N, CA, C and O atoms as a MOPAC input file, in Angstrom:
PM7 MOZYME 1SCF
protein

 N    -28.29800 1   -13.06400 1   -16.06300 1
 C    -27.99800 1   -11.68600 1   -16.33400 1
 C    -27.10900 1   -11.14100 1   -15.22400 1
 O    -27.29300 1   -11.26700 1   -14.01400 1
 N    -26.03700 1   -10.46400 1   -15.89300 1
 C    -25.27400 1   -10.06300 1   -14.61500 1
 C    -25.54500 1    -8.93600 1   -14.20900 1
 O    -26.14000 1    -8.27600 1   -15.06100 1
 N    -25.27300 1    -8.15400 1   -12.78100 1
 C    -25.88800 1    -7.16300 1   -12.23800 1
 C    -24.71100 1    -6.23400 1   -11.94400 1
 O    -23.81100 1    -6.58200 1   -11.18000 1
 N    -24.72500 1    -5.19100 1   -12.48600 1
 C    -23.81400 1    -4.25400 1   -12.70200 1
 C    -23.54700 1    -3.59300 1   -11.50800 1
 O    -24.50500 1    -3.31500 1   -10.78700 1
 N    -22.45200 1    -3.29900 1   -11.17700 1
 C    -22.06700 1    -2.73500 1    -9.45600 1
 C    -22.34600 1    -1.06100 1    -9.90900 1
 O    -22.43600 1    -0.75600 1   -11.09900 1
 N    -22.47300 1     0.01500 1    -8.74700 1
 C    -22.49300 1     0.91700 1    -9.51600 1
 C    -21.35700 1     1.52500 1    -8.01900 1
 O    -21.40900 1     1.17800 1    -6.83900 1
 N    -20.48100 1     2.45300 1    -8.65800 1
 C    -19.65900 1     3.18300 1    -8.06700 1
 C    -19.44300 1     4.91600 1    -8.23300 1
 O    -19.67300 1     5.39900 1    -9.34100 1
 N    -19.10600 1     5.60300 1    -7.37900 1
 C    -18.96500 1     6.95900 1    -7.32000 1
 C    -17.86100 1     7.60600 1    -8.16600 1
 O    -16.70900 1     7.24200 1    -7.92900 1
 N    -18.00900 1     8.25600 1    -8.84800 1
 C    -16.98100 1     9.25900 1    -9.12200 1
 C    -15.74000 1     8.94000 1    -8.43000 1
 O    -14.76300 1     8.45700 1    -9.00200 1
 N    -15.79500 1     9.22200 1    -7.16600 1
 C    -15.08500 1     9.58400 1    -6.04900 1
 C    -14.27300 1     8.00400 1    -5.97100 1
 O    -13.05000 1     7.86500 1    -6.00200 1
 N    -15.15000 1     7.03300 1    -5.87900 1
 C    -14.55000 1     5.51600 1    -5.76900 1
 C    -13.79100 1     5.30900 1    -6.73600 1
 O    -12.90500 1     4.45800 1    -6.65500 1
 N    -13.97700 1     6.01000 1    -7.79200 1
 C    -13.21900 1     5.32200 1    -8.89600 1
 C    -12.05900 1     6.14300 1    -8.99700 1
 O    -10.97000 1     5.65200 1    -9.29400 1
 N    -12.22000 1     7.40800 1    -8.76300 1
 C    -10.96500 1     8.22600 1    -8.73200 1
 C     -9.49000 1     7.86300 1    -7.72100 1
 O     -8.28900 1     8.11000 1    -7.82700 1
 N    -10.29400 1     7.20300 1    -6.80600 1
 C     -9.57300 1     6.91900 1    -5.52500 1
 C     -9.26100 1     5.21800 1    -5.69300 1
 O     -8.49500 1     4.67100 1    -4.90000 1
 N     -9.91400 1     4.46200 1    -6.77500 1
 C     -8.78700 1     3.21300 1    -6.66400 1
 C     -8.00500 1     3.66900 1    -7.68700 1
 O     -6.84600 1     3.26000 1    -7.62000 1
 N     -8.23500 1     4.32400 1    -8.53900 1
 C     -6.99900 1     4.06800 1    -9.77500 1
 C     -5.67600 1     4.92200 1    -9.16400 1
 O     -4.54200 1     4.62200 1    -9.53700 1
 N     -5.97300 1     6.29700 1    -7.94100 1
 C     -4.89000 1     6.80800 1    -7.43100 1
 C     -4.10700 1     5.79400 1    -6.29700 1
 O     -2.98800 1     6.01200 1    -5.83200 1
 N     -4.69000 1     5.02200 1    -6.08100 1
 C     -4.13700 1     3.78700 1    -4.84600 1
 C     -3.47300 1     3.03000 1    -5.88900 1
 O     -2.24700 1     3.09800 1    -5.81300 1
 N     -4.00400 1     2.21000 1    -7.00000 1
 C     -3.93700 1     1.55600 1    -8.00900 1
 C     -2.43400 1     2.38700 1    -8.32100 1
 O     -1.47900 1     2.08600 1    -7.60400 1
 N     -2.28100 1     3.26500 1    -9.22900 1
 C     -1.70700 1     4.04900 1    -9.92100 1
 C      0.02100 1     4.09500 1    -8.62200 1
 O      1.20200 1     3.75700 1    -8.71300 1
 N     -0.76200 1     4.64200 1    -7.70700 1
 C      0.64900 1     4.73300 1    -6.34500 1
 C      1.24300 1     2.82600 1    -6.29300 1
 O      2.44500 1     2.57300 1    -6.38400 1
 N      0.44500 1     1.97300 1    -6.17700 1
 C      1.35800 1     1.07000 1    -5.76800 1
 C      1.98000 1     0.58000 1    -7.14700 1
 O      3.03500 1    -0.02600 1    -6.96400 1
 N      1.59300 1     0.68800 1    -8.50300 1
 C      2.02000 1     0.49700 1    -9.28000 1
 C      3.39600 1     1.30100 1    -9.68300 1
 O      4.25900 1     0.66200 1   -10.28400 1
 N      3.57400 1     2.37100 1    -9.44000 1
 C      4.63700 1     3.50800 1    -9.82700 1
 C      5.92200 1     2.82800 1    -8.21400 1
 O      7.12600 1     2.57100 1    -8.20400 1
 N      4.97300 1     2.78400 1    -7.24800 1
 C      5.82400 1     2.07800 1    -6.11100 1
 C      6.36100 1     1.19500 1    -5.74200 1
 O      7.14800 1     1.17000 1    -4.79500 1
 N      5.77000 1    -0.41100 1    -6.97500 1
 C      6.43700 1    -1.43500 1    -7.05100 1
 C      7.67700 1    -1.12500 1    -8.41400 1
 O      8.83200 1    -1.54400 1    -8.33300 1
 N      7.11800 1    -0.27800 1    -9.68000 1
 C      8.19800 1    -0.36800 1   -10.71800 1
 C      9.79200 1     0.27800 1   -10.25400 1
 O     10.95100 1     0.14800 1   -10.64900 1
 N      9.03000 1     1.07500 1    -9.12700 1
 C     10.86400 1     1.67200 1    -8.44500 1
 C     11.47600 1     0.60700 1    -7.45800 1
 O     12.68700 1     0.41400 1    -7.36100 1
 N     10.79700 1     0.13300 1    -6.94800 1
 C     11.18500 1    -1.00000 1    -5.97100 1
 C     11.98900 1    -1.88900 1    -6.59100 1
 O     13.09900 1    -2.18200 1    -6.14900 1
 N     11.36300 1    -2.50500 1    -7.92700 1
 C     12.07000 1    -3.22000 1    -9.04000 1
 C     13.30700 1    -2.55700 1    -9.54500 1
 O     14.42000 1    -3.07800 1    -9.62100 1
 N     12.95400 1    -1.26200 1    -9.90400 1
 C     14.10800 1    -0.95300 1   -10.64900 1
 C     15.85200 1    -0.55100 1    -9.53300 1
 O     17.05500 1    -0.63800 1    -9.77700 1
 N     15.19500 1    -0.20900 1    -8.58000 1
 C     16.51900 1     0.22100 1    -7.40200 1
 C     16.68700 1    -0.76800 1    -6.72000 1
 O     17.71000 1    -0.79500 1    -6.03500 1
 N     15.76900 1    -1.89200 1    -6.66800 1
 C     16.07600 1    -3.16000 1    -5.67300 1
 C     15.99900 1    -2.63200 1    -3.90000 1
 O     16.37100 1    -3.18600 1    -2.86500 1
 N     15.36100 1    -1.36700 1    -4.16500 1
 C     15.45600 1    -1.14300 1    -2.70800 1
 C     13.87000 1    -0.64300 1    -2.26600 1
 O     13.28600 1     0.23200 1    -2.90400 1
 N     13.41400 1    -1.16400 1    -1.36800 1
 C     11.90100 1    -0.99100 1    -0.62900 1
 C     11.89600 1    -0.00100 1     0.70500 1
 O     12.54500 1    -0.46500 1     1.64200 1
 N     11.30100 1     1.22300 1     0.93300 1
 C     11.26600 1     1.99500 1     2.00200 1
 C     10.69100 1     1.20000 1     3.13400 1
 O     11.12100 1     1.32600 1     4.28100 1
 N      9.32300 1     0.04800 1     2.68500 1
 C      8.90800 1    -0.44700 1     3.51500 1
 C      9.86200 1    -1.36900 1     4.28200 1
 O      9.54500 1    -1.65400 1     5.43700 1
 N     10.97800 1    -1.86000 1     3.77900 1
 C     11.66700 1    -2.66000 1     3.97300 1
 C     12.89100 1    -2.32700 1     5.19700 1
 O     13.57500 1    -3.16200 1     5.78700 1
 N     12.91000 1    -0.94500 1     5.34200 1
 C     13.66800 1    -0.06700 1     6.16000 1
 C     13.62100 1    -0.32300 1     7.87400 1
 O     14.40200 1    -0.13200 1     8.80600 1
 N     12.51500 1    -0.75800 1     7.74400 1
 C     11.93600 1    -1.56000 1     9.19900 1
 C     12.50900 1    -2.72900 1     9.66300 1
 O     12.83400 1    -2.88200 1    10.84100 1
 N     12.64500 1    -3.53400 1     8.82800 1
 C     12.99200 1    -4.68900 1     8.99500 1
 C     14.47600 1    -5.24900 1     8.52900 1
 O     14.77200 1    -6.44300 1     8.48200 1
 N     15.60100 1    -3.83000 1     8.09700 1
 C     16.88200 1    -4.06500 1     7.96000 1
 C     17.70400 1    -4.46500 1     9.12600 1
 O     18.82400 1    -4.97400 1     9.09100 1
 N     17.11700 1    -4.21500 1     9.98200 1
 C     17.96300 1    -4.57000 1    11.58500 1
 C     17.49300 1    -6.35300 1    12.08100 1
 O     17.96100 1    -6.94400 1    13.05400 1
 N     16.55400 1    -6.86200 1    11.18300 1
 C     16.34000 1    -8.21400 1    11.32500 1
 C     16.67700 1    -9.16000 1    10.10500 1
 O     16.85600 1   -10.37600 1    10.04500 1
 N     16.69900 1    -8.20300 1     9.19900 1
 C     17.31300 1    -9.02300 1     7.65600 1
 C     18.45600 1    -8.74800 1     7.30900 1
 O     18.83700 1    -9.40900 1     6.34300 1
 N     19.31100 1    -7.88900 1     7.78900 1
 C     20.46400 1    -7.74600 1     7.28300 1
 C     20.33400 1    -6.86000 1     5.96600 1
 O     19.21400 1    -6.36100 1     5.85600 1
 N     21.38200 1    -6.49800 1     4.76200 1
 C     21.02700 1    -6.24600 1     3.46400 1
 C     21.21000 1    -7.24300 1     2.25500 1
 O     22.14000 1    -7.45500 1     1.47700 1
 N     19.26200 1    -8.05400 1     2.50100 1
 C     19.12700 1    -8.95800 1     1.73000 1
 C     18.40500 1    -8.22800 1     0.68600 1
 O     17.38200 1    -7.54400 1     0.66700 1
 N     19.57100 1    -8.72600 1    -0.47200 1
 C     18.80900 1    -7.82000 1    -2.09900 1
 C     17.60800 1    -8.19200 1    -2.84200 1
 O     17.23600 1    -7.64500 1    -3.88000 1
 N     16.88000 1    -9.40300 1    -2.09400 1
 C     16.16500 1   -10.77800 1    -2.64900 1
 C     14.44600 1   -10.13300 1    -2.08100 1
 O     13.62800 1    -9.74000 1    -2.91300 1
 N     14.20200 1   -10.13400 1    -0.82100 1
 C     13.15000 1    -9.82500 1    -0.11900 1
 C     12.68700 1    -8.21400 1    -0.84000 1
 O     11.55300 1    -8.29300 1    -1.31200 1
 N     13.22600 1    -7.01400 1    -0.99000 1
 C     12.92500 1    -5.62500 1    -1.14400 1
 C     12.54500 1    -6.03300 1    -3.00000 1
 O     11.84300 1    -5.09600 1    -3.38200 1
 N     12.71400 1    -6.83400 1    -3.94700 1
 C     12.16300 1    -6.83500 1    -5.09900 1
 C     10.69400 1    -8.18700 1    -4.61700 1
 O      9.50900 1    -8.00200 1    -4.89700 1
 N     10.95000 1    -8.77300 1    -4.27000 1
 C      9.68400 1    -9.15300 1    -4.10500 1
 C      8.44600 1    -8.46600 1    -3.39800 1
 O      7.34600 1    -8.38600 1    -3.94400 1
 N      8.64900 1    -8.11000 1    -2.47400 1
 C      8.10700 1    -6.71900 1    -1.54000 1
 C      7.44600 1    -5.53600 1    -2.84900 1
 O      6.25500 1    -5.22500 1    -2.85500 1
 N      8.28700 1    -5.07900 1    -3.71700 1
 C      8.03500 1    -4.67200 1    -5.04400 1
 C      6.79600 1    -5.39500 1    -6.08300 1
 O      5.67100 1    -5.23100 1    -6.55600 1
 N      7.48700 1    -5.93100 1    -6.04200 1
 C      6.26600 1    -7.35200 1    -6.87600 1
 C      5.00300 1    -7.53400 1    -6.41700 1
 O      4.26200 1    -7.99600 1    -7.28400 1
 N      4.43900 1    -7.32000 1    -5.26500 1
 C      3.67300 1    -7.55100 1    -4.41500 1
 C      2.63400 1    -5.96800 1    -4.75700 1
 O      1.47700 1    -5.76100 1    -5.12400 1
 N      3.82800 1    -5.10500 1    -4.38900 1
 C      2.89000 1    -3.78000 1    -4.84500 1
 C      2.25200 1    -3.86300 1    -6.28500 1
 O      1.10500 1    -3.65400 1    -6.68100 1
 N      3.42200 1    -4.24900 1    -6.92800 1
 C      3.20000 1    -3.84800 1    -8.40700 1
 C      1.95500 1    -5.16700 1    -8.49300 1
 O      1.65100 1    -4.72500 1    -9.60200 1
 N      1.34600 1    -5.92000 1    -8.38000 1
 C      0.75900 1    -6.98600 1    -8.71500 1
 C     -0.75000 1    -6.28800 1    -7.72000 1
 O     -1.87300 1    -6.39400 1    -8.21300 1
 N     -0.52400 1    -5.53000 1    -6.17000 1
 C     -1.97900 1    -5.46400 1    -5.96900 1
 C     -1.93600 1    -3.86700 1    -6.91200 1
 O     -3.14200 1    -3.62700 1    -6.86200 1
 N     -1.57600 1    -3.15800 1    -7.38500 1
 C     -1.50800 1    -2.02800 1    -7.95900 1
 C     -2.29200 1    -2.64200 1    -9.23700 1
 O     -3.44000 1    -2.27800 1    -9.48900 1
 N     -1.66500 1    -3.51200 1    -9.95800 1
 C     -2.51200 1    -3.54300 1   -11.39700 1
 C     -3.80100 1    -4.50100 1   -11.05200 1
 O     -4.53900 1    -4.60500 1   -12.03100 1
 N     -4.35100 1    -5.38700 1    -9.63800 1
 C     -5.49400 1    -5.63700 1    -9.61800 1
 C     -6.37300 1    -5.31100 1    -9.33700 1
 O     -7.46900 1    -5.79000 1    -9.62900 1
 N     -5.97400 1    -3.77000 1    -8.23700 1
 C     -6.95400 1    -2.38500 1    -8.30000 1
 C     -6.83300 1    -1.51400 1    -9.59500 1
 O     -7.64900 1    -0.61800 1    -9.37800 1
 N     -6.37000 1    -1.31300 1   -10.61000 1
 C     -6.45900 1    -1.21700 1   -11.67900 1
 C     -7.66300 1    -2.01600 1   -12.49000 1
 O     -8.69900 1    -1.43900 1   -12.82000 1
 N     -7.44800 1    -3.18800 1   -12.72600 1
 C     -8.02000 1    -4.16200 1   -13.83500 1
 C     -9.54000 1    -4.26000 1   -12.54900 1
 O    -10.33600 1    -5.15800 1   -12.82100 1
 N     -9.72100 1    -3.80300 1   -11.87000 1
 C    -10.97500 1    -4.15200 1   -10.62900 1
 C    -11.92800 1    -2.45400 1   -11.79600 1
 O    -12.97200 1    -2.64900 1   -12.42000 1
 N    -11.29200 1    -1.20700 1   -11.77400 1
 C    -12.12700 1    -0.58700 1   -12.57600 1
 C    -12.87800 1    -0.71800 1   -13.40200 1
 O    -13.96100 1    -0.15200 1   -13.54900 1
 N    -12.30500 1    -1.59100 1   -14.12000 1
 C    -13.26700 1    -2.45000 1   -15.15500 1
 C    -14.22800 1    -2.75800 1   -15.09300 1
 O    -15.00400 1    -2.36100 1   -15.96200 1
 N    -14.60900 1    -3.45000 1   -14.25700 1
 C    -15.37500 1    -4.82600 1   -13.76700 1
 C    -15.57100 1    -5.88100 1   -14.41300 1
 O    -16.64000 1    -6.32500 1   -14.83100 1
 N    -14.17700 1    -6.44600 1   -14.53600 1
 C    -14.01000 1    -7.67600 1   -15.27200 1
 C    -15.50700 1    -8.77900 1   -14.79900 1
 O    -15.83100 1    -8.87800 1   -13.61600 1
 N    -16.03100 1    -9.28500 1   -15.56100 1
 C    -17.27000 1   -10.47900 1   -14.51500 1
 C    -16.10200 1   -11.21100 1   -14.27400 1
 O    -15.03600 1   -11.11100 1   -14.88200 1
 N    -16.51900 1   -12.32200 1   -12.87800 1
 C    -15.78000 1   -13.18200 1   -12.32400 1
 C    -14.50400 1   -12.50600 1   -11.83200 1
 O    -13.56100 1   -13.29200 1   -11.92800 1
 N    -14.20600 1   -11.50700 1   -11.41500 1
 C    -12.73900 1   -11.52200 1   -11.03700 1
 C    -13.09400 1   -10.56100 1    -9.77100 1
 O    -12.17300 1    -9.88600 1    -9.31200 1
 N    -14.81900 1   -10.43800 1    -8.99300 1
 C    -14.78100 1    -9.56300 1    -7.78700 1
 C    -14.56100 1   -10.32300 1    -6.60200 1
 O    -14.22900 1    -9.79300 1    -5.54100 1
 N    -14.76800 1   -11.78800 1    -6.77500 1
 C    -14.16700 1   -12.54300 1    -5.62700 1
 C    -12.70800 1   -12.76100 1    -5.43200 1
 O    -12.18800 1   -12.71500 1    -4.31800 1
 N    -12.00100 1   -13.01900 1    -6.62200 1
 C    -10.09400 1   -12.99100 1    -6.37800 1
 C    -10.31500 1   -11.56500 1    -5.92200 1
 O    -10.34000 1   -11.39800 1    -4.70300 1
 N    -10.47600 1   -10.53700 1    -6.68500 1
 C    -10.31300 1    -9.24000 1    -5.49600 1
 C    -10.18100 1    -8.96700 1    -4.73000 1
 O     -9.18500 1    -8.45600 1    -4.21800 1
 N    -11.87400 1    -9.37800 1    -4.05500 1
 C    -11.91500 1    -8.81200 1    -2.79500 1
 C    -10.60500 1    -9.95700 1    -1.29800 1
 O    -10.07600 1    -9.69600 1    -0.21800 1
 N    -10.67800 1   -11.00800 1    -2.11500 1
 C     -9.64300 1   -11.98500 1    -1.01300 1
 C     -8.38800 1   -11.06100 1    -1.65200 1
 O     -7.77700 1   -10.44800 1    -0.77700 1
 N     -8.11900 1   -10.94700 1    -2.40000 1
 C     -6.47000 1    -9.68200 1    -2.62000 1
 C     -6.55200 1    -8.79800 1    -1.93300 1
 O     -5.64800 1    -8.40300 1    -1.19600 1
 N     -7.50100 1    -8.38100 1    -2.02600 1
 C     -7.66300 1    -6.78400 1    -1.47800 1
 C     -7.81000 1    -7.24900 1     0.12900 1
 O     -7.23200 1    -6.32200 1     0.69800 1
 N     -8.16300 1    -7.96700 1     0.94000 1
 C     -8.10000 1    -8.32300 1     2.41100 1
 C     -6.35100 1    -8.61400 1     2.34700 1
 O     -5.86300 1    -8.07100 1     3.33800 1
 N     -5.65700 1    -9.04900 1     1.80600 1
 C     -3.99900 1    -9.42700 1     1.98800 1
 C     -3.58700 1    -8.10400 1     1.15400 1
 O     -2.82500 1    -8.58100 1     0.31300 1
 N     -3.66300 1    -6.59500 1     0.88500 1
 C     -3.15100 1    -5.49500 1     0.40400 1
 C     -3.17600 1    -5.14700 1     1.85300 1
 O     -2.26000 1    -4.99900 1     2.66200 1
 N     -5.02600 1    -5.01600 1     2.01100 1
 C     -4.82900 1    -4.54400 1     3.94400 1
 C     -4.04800 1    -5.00400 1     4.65500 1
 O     -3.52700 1    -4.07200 1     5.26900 1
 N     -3.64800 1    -5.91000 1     4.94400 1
 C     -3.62500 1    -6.66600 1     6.10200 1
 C     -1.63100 1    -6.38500 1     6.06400 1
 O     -0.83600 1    -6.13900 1     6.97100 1
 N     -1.44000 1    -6.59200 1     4.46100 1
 C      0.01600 1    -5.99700 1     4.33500 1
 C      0.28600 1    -4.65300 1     4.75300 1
 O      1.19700 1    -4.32100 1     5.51100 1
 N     -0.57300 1    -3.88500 1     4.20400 1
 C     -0.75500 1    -1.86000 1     4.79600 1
 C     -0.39400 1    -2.35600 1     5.97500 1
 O      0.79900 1    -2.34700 1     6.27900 1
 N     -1.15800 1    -2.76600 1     6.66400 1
 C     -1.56100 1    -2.53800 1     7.95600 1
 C      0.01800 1    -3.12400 1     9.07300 1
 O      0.60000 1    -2.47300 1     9.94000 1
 N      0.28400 1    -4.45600 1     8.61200 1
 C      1.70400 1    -4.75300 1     9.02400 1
 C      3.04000 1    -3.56200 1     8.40600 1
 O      4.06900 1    -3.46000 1     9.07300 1
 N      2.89000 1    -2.85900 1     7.30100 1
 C      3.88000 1    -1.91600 1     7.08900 1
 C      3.43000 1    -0.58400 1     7.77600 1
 O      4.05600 1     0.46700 1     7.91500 1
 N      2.54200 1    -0.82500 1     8.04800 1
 C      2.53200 1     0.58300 1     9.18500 1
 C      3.19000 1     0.39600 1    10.26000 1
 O      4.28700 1     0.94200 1    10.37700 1
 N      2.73200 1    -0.32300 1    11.16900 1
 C      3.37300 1    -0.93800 1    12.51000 1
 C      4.48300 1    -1.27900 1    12.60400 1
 O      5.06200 1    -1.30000 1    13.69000 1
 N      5.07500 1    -1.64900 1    11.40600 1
 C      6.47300 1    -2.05100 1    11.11900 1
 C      7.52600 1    -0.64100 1    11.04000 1
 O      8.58400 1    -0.60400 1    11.66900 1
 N      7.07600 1     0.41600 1    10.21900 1
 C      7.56400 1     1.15700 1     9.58300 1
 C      7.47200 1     2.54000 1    10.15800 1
 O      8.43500 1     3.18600 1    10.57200 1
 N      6.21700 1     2.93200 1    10.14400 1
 C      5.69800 1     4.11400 1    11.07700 1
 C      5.72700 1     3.95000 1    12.25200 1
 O      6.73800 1     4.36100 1    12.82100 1
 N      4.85200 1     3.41900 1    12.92700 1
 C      5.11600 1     3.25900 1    14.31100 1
 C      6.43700 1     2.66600 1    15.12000 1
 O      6.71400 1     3.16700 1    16.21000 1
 N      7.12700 1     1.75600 1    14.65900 1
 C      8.10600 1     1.59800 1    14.50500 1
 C      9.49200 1     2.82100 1    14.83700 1
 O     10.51100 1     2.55200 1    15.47400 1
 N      9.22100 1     3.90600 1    14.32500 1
 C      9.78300 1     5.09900 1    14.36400 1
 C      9.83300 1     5.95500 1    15.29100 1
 O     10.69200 1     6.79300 1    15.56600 1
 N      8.39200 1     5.57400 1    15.98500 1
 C      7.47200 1     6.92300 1    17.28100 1
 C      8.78800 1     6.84500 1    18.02600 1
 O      8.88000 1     7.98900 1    18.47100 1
 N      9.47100 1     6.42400 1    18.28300 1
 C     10.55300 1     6.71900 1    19.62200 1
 C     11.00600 1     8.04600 1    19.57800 1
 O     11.17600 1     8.89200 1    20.45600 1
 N     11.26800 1     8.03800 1    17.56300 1
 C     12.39600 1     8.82100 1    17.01600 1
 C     11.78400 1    10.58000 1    16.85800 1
 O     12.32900 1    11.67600 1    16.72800 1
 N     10.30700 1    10.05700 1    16.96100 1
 C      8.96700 1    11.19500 1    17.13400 1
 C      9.08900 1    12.15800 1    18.30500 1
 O      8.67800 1    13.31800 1    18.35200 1
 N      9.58000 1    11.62800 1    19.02200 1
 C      9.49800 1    12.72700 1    20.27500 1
 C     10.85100 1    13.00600 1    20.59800 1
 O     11.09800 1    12.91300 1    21.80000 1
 N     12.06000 1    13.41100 1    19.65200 1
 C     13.24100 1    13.81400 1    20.23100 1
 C     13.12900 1    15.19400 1    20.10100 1
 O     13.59700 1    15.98500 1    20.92000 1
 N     12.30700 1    15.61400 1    18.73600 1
 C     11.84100 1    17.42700 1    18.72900 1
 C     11.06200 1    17.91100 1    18.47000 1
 O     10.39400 1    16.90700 1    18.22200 1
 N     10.47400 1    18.62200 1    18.28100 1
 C      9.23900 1    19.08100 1    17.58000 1
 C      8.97600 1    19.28600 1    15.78600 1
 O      7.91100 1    19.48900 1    15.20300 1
 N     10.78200 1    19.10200 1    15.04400 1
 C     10.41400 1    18.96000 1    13.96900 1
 C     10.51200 1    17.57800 1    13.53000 1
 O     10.00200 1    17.12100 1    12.50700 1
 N     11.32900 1    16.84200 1    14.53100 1
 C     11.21000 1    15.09100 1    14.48000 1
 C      9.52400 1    14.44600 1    14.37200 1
 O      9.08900 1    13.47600 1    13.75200 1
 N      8.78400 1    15.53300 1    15.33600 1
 C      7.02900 1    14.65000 1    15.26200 1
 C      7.03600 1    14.95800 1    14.09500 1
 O      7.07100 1    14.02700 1    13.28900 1
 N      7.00500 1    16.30500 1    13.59800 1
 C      6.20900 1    16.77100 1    12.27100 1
 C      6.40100 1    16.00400 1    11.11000 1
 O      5.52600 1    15.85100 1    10.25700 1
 N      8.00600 1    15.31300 1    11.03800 1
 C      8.73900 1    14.74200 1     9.67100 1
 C      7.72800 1    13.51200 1    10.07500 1
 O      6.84900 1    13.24300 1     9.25600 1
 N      7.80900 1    12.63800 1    11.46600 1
 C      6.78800 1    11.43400 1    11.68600 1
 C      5.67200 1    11.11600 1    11.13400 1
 O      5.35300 1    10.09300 1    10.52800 1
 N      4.96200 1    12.26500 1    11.43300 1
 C      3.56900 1    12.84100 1    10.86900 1
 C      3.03800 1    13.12600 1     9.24300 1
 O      2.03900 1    12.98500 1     8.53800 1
 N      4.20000 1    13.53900 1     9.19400 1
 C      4.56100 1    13.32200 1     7.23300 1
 C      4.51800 1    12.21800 1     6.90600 1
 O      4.04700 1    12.13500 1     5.77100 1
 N      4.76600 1    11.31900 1     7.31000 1
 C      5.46000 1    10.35500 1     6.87900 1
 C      4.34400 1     9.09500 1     7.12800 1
 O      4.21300 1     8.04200 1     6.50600 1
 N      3.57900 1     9.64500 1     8.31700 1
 C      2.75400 1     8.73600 1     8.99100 1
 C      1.26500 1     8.96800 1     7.96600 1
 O      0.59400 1     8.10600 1     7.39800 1
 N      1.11300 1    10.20200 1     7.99600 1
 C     -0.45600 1    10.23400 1     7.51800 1
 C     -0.17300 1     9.66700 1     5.97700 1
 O     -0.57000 1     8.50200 1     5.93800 1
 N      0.30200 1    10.02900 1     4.86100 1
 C     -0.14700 1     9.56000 1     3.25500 1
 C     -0.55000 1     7.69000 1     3.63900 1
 O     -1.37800 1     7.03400 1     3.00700 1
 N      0.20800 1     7.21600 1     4.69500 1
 C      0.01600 1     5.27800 1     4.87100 1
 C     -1.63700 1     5.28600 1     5.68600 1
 O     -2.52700 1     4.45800 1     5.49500 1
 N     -1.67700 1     6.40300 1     6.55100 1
 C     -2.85100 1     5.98100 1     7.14600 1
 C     -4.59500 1     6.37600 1     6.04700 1
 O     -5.67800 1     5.81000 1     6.19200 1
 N     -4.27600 1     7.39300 1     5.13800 1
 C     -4.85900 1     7.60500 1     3.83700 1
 C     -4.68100 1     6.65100 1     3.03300 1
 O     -5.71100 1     6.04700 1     2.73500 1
 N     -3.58200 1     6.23900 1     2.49600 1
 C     -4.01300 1     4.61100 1     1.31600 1
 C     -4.19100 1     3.61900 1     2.03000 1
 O     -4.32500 1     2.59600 1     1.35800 1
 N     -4.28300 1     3.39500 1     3.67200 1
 C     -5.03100 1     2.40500 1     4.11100 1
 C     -6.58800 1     2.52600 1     4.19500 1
 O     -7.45500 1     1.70200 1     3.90700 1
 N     -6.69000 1     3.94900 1     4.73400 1
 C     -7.87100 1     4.13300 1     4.94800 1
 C     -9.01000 1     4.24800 1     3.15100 1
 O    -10.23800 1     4.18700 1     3.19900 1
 N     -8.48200 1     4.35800 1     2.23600 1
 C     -8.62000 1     4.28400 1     0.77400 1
 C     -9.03400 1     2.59400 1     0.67000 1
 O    -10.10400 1     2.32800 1     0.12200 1
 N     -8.53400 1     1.93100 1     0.98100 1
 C     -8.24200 1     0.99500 1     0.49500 1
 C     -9.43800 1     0.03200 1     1.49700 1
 O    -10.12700 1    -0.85800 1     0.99800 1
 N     -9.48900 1     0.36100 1     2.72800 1
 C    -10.76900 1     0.08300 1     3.83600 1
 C    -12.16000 1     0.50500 1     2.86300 1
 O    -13.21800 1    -0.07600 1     2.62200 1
 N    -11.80600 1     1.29400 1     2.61500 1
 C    -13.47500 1     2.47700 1     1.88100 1
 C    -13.23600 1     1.33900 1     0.51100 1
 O    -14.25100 1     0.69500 1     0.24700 1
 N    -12.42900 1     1.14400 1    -0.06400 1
 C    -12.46000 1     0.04400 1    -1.07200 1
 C    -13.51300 1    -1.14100 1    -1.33600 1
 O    -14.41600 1    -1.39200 1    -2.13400 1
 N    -12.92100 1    -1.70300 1    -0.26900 1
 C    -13.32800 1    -2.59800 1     0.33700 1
 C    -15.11200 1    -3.11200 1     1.25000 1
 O    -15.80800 1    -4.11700 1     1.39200 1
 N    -15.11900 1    -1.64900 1     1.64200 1
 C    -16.09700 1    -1.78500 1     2.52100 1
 C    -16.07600 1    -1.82400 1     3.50400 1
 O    -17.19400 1    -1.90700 1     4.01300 1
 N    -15.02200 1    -1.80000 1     4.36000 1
 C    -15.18700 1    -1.62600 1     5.79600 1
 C    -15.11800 1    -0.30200 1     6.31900 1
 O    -15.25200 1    -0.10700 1     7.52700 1

C-alpha cells in the first residue's frame, strides 16, 4: 500500500509558481536563444548561440518536473528529489555567477545597490523556495 505524502496549501502553491517561472523561463530562452543567466559567463564564452538554449532546456525540463512532482506520480519521488539537488546546486552556481558577480557594480551609487538588490532578491526567493522544496 502506498503512503500518501501530505503537503500544504502553501507547498503546493509555491512549487507550481517555481515550476510555472522556470517553465515560462526556459520557453523564452528557447525562443530568443538568449539566457540572462548566461550574461555572467559572456566574458568567458564569447557569443556562443549553442550553450544559452541548452541552459533553457535545463529550466524548461526542471520546470515541468516540479510540475509533474504535484501530482505525485508513485515512483518518480526519488528521480526528483536527485533533480531537484542539481536545480539547487544550478540556482546556487547562477547566483554567484550572476548576482554576486555584479556586487562591484553595487556600490558605484545608491541606485546601482537598489537595481542589485532587485535583481538579487526574486534568485535568493526561488532558491530559497526550492530549499523549503526540498527540505532543507
Amino acid at each position: 500500500m502506498a503512503v500518501g505524502r501530505k503537503l500544504s496549501v502553501g507547498s503546493i502553491i509555491l512549487q507550481v509558481g517555481l515550476s510555472l517561472y522556470l517553465i515560462v523561463s526556459g520557453i523564452i530562452g528557447i525562443q530568443t536563444g538568449s539566457n540572462e543567466g548566461l550574461n555572467a559567463l559572456k566574458s568567458l564564452i564569447g557569443q556562443n548561440t549553442f550553450l544559452p538554449i541548452v541552459m533553457a532546456v535545463c529550466q524548461l525540463v526542471a520546470g515541468i518536473l516540479l510540475l509533474i512532482n504535484v501530482f505525485n506520480i508513485q515512483g518518480f519521488g526519488t528521480f526528483l528529489n536527485i533533480a531537484l539537488l542539481v536545480i539547487i546546486v544550478f540556482w546556487c552556481i547562477y547566483i554567484v555567477l550572476y548576482d554576486l558577480g555584479n556586487l562591484s557594480a553595487a556600490f558605484r551609487s545608491g541606485r546601482a545597490l537598489l537595481d542589485w538588490l532587485r535583481n538579487l532578491t526574486p534568485d535568493l526567493i526561488i532558491l530559497g523556495g526550492l530549499l523549503t522544496l526540498k527540505g532543507i
